[in-house]
JSON list of C-alpha atoms in Angstrom, two decimals:
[
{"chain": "A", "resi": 1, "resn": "UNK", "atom": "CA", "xyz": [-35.36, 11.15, 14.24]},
{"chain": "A", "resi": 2, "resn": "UNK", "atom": "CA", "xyz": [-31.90, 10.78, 12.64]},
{"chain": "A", "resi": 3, "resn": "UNK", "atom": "CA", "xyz": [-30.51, 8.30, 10.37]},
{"chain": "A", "resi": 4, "resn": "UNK", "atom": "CA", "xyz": [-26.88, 7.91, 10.31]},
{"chain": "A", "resi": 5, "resn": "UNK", "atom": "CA", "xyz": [-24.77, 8.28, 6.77]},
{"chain": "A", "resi": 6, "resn": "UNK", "atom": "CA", "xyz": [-23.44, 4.74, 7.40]},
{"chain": "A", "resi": 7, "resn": "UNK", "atom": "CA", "xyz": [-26.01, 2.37, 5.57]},
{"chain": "A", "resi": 8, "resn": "UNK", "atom": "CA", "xyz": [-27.92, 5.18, 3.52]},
{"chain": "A", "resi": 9, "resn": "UNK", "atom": "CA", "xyz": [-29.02, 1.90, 0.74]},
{"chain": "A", "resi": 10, "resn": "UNK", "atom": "CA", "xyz": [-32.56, 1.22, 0.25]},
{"chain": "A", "resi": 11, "resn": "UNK", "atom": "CA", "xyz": [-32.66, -2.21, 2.09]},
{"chain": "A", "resi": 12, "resn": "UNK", "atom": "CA", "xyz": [-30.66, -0.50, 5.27]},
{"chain": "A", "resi": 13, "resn": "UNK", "atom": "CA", "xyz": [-33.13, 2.41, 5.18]},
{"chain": "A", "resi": 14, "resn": "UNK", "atom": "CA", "xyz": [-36.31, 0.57, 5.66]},
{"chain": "A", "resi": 15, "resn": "UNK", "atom": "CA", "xyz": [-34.75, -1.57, 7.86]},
{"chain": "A", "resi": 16, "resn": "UNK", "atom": "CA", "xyz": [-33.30, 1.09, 10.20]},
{"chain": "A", "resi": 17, "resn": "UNK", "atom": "CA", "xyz": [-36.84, 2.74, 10.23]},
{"chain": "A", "resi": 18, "resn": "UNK", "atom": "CA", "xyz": [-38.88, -0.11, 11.21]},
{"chain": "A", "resi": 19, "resn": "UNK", "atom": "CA", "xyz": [-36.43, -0.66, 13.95]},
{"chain": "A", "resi": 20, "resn": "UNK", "atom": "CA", "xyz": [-36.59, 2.65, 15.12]},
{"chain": "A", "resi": 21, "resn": "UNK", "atom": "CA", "xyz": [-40.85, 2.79, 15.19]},
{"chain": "A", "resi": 22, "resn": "UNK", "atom": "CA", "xyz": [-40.46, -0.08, 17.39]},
{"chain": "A", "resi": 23, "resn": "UNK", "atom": "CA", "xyz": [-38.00, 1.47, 19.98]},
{"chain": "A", "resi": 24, "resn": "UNK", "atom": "CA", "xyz": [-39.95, 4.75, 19.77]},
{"chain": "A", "resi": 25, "resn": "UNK", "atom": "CA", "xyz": [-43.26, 2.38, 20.17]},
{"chain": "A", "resi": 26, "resn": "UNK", "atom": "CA", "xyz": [-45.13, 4.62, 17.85]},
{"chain": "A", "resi": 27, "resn": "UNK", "atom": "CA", "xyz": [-46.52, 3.92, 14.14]},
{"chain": "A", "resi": 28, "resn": "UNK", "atom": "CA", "xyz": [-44.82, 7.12, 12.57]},
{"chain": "A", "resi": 29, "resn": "UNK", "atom": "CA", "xyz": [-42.02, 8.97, 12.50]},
{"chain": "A", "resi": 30, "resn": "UNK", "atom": "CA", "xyz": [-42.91, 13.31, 12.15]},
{"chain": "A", "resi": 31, "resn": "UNK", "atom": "CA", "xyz": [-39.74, 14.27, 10.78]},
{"chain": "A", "resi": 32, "resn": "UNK", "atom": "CA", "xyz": [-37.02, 11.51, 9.40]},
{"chain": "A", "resi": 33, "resn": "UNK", "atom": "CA", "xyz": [-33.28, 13.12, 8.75]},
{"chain": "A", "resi": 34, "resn": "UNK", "atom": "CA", "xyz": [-30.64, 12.13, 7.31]},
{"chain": "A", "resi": 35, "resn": "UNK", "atom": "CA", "xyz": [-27.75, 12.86, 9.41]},
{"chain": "A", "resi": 36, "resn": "UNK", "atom": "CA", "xyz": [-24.46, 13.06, 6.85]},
{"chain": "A", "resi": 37, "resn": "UNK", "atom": "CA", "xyz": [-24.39, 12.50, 3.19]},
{"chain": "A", "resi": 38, "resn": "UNK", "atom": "CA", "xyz": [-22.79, 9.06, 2.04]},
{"chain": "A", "resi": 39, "resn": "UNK", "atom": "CA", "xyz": [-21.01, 9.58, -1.56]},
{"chain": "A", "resi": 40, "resn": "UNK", "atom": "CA", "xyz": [-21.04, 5.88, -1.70]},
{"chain": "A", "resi": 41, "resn": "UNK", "atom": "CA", "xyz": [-24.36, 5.76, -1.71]},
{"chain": "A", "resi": 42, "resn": "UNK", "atom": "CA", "xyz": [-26.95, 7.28, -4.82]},
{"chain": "A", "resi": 43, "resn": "UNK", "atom": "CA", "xyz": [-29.02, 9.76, -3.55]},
{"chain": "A", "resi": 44, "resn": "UNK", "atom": "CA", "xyz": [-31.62, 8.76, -5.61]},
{"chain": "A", "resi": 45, "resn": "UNK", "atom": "CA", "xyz": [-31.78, 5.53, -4.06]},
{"chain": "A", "resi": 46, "resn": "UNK", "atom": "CA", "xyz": [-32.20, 6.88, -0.15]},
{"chain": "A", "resi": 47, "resn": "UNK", "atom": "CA", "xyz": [-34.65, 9.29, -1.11]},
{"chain": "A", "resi": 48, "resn": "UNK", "atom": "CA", "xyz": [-36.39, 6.40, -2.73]},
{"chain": "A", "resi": 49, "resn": "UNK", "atom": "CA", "xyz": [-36.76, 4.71, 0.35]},
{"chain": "A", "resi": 50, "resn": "UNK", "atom": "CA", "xyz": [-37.45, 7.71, 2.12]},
{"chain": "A", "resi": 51, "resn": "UNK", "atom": "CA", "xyz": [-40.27, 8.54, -0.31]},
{"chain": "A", "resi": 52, "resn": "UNK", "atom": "CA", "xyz": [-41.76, 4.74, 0.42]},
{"chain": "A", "resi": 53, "resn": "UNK", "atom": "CA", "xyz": [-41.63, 5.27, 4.00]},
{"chain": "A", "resi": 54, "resn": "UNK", "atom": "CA", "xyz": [-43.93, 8.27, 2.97]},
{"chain": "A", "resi": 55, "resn": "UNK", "atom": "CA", "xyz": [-46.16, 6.45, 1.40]},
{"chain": "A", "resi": 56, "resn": "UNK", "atom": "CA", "xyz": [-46.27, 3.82, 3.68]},
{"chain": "A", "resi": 57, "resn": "UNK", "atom": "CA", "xyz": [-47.46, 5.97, 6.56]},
{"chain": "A", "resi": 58, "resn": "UNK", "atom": "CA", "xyz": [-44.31, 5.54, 8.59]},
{"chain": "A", "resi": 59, "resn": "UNK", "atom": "CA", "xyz": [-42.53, 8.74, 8.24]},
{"chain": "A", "resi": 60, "resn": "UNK", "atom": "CA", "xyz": [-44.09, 12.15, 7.32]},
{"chain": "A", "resi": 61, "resn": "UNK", "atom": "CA", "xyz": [-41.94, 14.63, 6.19]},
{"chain": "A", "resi": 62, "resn": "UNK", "atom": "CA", "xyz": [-38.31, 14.10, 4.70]},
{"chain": "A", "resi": 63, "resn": "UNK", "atom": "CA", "xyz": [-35.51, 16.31, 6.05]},
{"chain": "A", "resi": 64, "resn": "UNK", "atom": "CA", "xyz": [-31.32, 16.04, 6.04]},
{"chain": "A", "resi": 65, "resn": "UNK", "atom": "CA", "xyz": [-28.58, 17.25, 7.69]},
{"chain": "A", "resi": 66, "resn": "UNK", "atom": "CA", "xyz": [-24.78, 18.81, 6.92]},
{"chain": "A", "resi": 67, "resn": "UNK", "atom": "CA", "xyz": [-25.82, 18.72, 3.25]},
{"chain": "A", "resi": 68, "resn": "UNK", "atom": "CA", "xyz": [-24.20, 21.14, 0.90]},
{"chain": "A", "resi": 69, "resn": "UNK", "atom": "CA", "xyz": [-26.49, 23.12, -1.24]},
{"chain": "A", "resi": 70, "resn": "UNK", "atom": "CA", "xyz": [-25.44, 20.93, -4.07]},
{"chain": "A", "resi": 71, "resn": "UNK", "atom": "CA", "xyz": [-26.44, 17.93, -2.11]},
{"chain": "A", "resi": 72, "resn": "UNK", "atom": "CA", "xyz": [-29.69, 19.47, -1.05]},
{"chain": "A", "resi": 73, "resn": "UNK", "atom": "CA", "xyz": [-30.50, 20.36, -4.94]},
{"chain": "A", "resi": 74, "resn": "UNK", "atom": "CA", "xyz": [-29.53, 16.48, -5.52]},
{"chain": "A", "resi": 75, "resn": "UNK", "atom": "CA", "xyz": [-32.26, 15.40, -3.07]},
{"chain": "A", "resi": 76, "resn": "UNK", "atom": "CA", "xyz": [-34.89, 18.20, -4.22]},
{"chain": "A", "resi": 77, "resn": "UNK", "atom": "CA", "xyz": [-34.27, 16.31, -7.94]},
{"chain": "A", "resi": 78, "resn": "UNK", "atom": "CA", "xyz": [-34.07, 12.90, -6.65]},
{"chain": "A", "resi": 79, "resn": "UNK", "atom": "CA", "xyz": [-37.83, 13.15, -4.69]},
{"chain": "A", "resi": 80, "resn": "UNK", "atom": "CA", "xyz": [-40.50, 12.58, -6.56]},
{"chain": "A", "resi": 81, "resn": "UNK", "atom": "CA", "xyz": [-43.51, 13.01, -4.87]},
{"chain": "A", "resi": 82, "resn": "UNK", "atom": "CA", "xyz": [-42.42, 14.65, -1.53]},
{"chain": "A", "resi": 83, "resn": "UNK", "atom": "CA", "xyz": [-40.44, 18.12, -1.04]},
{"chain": "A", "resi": 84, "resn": "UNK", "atom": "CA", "xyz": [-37.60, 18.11, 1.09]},
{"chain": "A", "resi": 85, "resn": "UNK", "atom": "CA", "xyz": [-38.86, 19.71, 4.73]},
{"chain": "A", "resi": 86, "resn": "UNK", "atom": "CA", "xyz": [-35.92, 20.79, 6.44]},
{"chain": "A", "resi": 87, "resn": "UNK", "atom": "CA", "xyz": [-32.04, 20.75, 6.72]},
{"chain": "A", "resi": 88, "resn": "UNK", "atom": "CA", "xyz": [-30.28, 21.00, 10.22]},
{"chain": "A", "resi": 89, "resn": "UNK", "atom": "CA", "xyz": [-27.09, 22.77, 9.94]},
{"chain": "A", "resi": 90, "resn": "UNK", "atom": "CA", "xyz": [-24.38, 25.13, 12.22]},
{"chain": "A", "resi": 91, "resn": "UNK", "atom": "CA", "xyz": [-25.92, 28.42, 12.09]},
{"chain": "A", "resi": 92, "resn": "UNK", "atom": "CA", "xyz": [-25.67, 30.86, 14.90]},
{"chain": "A", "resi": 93, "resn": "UNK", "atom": "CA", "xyz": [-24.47, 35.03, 15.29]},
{"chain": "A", "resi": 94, "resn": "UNK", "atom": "CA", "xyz": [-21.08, 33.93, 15.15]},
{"chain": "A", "resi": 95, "resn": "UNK", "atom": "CA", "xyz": [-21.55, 31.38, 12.42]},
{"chain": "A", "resi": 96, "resn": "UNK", "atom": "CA", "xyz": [-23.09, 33.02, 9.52]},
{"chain": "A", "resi": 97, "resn": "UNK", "atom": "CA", "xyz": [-21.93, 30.54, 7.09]},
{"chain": "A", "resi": 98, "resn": "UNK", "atom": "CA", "xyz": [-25.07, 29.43, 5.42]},
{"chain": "A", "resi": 99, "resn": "UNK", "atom": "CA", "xyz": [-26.57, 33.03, 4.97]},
{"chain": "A", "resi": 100, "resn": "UNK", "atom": "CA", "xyz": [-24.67, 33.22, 1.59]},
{"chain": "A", "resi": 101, "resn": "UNK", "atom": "CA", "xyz": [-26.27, 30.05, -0.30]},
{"chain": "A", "resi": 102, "resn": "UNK", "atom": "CA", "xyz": [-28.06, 27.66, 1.86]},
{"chain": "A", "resi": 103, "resn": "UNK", "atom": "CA", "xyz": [-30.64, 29.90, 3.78]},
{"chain": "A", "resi": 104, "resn": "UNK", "atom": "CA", "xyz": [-31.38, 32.00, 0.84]},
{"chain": "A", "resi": 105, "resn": "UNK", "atom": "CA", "xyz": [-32.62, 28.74, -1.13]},
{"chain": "A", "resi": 106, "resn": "UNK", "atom": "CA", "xyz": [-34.34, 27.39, 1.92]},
{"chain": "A", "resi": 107, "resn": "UNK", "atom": "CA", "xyz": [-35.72, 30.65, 2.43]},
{"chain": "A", "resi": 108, "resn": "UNK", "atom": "CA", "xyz": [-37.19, 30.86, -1.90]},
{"chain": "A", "resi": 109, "resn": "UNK", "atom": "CA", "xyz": [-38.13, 26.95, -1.26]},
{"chain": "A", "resi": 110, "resn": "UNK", "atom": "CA", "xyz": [-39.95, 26.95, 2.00]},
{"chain": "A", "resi": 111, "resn": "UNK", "atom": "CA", "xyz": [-37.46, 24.52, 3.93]},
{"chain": "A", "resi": 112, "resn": "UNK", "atom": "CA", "xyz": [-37.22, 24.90, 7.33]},
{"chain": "A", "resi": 113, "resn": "UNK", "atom": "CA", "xyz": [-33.76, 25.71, 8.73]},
{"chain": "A", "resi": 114, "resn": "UNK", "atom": "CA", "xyz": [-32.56, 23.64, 12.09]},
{"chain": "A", "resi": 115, "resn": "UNK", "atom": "CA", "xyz": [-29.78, 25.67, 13.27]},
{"chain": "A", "resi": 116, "resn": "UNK", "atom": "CA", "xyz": [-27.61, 22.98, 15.98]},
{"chain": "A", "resi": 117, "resn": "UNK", "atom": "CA", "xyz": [-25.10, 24.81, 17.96]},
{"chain": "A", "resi": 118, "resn": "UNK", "atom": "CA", "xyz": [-27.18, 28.11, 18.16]},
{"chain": "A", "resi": 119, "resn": "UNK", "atom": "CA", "xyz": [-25.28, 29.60, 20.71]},
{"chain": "A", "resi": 120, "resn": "UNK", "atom": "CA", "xyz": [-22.03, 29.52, 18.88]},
{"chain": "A", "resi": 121, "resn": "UNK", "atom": "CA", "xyz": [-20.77, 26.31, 20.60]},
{"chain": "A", "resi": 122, "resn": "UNK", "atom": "CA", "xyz": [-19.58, 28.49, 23.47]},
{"chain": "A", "resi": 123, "resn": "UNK", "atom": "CA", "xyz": [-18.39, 31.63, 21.45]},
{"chain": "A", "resi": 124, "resn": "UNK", "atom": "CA", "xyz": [-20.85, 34.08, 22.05]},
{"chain": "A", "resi": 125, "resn": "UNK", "atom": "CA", "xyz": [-19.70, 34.36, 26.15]},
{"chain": "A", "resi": 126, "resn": "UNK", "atom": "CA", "xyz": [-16.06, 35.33, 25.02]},
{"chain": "A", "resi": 127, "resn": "UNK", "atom": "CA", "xyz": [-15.03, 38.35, 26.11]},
{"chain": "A", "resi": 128, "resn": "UNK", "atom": "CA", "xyz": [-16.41, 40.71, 23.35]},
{"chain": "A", "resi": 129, "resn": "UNK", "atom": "CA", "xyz": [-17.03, 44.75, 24.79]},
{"chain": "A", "resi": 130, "resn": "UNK", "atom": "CA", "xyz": [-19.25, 45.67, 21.66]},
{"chain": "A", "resi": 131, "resn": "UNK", "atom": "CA", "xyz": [-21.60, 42.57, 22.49]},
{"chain": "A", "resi": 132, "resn": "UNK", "atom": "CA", "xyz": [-21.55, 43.58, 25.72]},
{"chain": "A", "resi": 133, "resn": "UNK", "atom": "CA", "xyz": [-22.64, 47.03, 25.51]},
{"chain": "A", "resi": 134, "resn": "UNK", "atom": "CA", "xyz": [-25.40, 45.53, 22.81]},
{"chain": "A", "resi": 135, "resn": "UNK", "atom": "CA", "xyz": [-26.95, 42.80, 24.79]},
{"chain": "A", "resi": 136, "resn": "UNK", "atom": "CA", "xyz": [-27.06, 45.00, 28.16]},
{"chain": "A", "resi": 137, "resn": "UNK", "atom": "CA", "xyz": [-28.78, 47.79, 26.32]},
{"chain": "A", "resi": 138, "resn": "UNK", "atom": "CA", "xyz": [-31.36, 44.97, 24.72]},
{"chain": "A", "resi": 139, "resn": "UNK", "atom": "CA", "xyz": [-32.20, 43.56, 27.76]},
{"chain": "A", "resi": 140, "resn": "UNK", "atom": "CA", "xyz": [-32.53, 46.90, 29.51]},
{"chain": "A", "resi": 141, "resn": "UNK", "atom": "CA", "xyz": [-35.18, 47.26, 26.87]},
{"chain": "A", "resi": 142, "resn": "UNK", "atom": "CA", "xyz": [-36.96, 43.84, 26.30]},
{"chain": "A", "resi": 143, "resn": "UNK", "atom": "CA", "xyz": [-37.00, 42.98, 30.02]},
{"chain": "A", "resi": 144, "resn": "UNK", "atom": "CA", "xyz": [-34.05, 41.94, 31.01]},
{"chain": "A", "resi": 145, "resn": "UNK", "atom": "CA", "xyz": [-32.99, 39.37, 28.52]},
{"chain": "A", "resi": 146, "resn": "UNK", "atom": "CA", "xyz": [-30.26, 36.43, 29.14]},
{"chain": "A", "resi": 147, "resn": "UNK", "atom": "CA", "xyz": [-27.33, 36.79, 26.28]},
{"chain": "A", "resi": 148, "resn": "UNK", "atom": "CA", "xyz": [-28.68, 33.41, 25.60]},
{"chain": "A", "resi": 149, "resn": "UNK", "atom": "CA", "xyz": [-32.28, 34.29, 25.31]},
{"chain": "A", "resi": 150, "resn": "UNK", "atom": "CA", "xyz": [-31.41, 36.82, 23.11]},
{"chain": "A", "resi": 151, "resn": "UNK", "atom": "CA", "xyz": [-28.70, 34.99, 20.75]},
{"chain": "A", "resi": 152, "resn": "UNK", "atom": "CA", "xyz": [-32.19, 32.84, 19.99]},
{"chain": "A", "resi": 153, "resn": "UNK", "atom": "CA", "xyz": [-34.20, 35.41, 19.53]},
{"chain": "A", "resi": 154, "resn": "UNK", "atom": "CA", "xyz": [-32.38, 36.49, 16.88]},
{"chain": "A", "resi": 155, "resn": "UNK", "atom": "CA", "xyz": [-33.41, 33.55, 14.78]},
{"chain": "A", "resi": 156, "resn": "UNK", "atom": "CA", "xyz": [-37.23, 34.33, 14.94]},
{"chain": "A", "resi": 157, "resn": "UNK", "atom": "CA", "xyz": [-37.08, 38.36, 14.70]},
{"chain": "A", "resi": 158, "resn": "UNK", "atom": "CA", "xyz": [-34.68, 37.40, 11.07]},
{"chain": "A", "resi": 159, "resn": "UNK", "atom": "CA", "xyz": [-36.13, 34.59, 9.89]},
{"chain": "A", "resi": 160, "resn": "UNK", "atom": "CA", "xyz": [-39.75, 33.14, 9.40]},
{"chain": "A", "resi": 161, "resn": "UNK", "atom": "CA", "xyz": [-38.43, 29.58, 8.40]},
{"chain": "A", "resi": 162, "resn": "UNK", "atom": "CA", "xyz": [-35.72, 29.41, 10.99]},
{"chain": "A", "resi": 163, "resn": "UNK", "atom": "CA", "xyz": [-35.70, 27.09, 14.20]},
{"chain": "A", "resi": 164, "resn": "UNK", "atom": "CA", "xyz": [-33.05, 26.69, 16.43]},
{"chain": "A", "resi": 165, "resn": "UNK", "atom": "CA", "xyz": [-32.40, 23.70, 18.71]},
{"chain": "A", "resi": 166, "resn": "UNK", "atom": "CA", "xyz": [-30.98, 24.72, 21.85]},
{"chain": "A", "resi": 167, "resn": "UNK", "atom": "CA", "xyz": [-30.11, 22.84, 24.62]},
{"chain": "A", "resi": 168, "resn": "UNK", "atom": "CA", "xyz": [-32.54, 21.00, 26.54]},
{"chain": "A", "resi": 169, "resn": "UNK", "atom": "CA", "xyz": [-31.12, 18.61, 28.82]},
{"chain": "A", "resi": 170, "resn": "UNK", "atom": "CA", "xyz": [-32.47, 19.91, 32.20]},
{"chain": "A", "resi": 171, "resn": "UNK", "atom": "CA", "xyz": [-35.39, 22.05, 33.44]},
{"chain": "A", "resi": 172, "resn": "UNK", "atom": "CA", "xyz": [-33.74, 25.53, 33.76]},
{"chain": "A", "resi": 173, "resn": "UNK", "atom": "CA", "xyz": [-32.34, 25.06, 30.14]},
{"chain": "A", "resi": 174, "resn": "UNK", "atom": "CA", "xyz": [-36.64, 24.60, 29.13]},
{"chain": "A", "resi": 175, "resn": "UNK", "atom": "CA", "xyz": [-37.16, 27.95, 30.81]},
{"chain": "A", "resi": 176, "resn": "UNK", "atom": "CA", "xyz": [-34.22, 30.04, 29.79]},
{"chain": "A", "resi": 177, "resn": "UNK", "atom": "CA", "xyz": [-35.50, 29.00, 26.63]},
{"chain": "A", "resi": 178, "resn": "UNK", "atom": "CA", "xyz": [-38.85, 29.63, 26.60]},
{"chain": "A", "resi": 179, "resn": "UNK", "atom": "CA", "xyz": [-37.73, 33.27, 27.58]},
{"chain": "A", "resi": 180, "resn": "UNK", "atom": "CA", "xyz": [-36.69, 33.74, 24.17]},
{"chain": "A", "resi": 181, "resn": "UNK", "atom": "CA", "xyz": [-40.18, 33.33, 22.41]},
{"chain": "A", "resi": 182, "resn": "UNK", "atom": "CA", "xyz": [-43.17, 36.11, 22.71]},
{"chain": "A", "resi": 183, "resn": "UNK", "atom": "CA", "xyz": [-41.13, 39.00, 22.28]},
{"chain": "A", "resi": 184, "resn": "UNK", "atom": "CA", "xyz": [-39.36, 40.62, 18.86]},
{"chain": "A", "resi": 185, "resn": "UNK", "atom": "CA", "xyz": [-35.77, 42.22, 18.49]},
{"chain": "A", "resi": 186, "resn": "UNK", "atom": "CA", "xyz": [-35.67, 45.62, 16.42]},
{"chain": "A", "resi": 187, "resn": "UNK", "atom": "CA", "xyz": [-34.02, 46.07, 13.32]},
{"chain": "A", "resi": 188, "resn": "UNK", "atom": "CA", "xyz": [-32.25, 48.28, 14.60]},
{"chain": "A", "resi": 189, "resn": "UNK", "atom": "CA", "xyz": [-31.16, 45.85, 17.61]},
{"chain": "A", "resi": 190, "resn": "UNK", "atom": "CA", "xyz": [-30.27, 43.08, 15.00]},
{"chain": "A", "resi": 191, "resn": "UNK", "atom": "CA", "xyz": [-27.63, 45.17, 13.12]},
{"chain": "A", "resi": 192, "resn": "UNK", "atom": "CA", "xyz": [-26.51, 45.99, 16.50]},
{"chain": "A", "resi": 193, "resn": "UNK", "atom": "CA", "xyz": [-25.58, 42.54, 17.62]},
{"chain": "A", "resi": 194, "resn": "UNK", "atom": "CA", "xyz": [-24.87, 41.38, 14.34]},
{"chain": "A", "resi": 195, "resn": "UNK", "atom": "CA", "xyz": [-21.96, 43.88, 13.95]},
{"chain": "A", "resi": 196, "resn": "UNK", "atom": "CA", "xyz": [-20.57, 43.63, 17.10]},
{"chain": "A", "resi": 197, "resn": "UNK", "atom": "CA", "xyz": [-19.83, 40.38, 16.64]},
{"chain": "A", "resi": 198, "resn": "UNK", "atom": "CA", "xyz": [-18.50, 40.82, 12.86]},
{"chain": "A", "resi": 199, "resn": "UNK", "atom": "CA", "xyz": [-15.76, 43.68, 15.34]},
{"chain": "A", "resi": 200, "resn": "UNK", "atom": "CA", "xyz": [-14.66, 40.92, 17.22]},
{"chain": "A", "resi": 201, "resn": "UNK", "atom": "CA", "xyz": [-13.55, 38.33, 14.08]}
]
């Protein structure tokens, strides 16, 4: 569940949450995210609500969302008696962004990653010969593997704290995805992919 960076104050917070356990028709909430940062707003005083939701039962585990690293730090410091689960951010093969800060500190603090747009928003089926040659000789090997299948894979042969959200909105999306779990990419595979896609910009 998501909570917008429009009212982020304490009042706003509770409010929004109760409202959303009744639409949901459910007594808790796993995983409670706030969506954008609001510099109007302390961050103190939405991780204090978030923090009561805790402890009131209606939310279990505290996560945000297009947070800088700075920003995440602020939250760590601002919690008192929760850690900060997860942050949902772009991350994909062709956007490596948050391998230089963000994922390494996720990584050292055990908070799970939510990569959104983990196909590259589209970029990964430009025309690209070096990914080409790499994904056919990958799925020659791992069964014949989708480019998609494989762009996901990629998050759980790298990372042990990484989960992606891919698209979902129909039943052949569910089981191209589901092709992308029980199986491992190579090291050797990873570098492959990885720099063909650094050769095309």
């Amino acid at each position: 569940q998501r909570y917008w960076r429009s009212n982020l104050d304490y009042n706003s917070m509770i409010k929004a949450c109760n409202k959303s356990l009744k639409n949901l028709q459910t007594s808790y909430i796993d995983l409670y995210q706030v969506h954008f940062p609001n510099r109007r707003i302390k961050i103190s005083e939405t991780m204090r609500a978030m923090e009561d939701l805790v402890k009131e039962g209606k939310i279990r585990f505290i996560g945000v969302s297009n947070f800088s690293l700075k920003q995440m730090i602020e939250v760590e410091e601002a919690l008192k008696s929760n850690d900060l689960a997860s942050t949902q951010m772009p991350y994909s093969l062709v956007d490596r962004r948050i391998e230089k800060d963000i994922l390494p500190h996720c990584s050292e603090r055990n908070i799970a990653v939510l990569p959104y747009y983990p196909l590259g928003h589209g970029k990964l089926g430009s025309e690209n010969s070096a990914l080409s040659a790499a994904i056919t000789d990958i799925s020659a090997t791992h069964g014949n593997k989708s480019l998609s299948q494989i762009a996901l894979n990629w998050f759980y042969s790298k990372h042990a704290n990484v989960f992606p959200i891919p698209r979902a909105s129909n039943p052949d999306h569910v089981a191209e995805n589901v092709g992308s779990v029980g199986w491992r990419l190579k090291p050797g595979e990873i570098s492959s992919l990885e720099r063909a896609v650094s050769q095309a910009g």
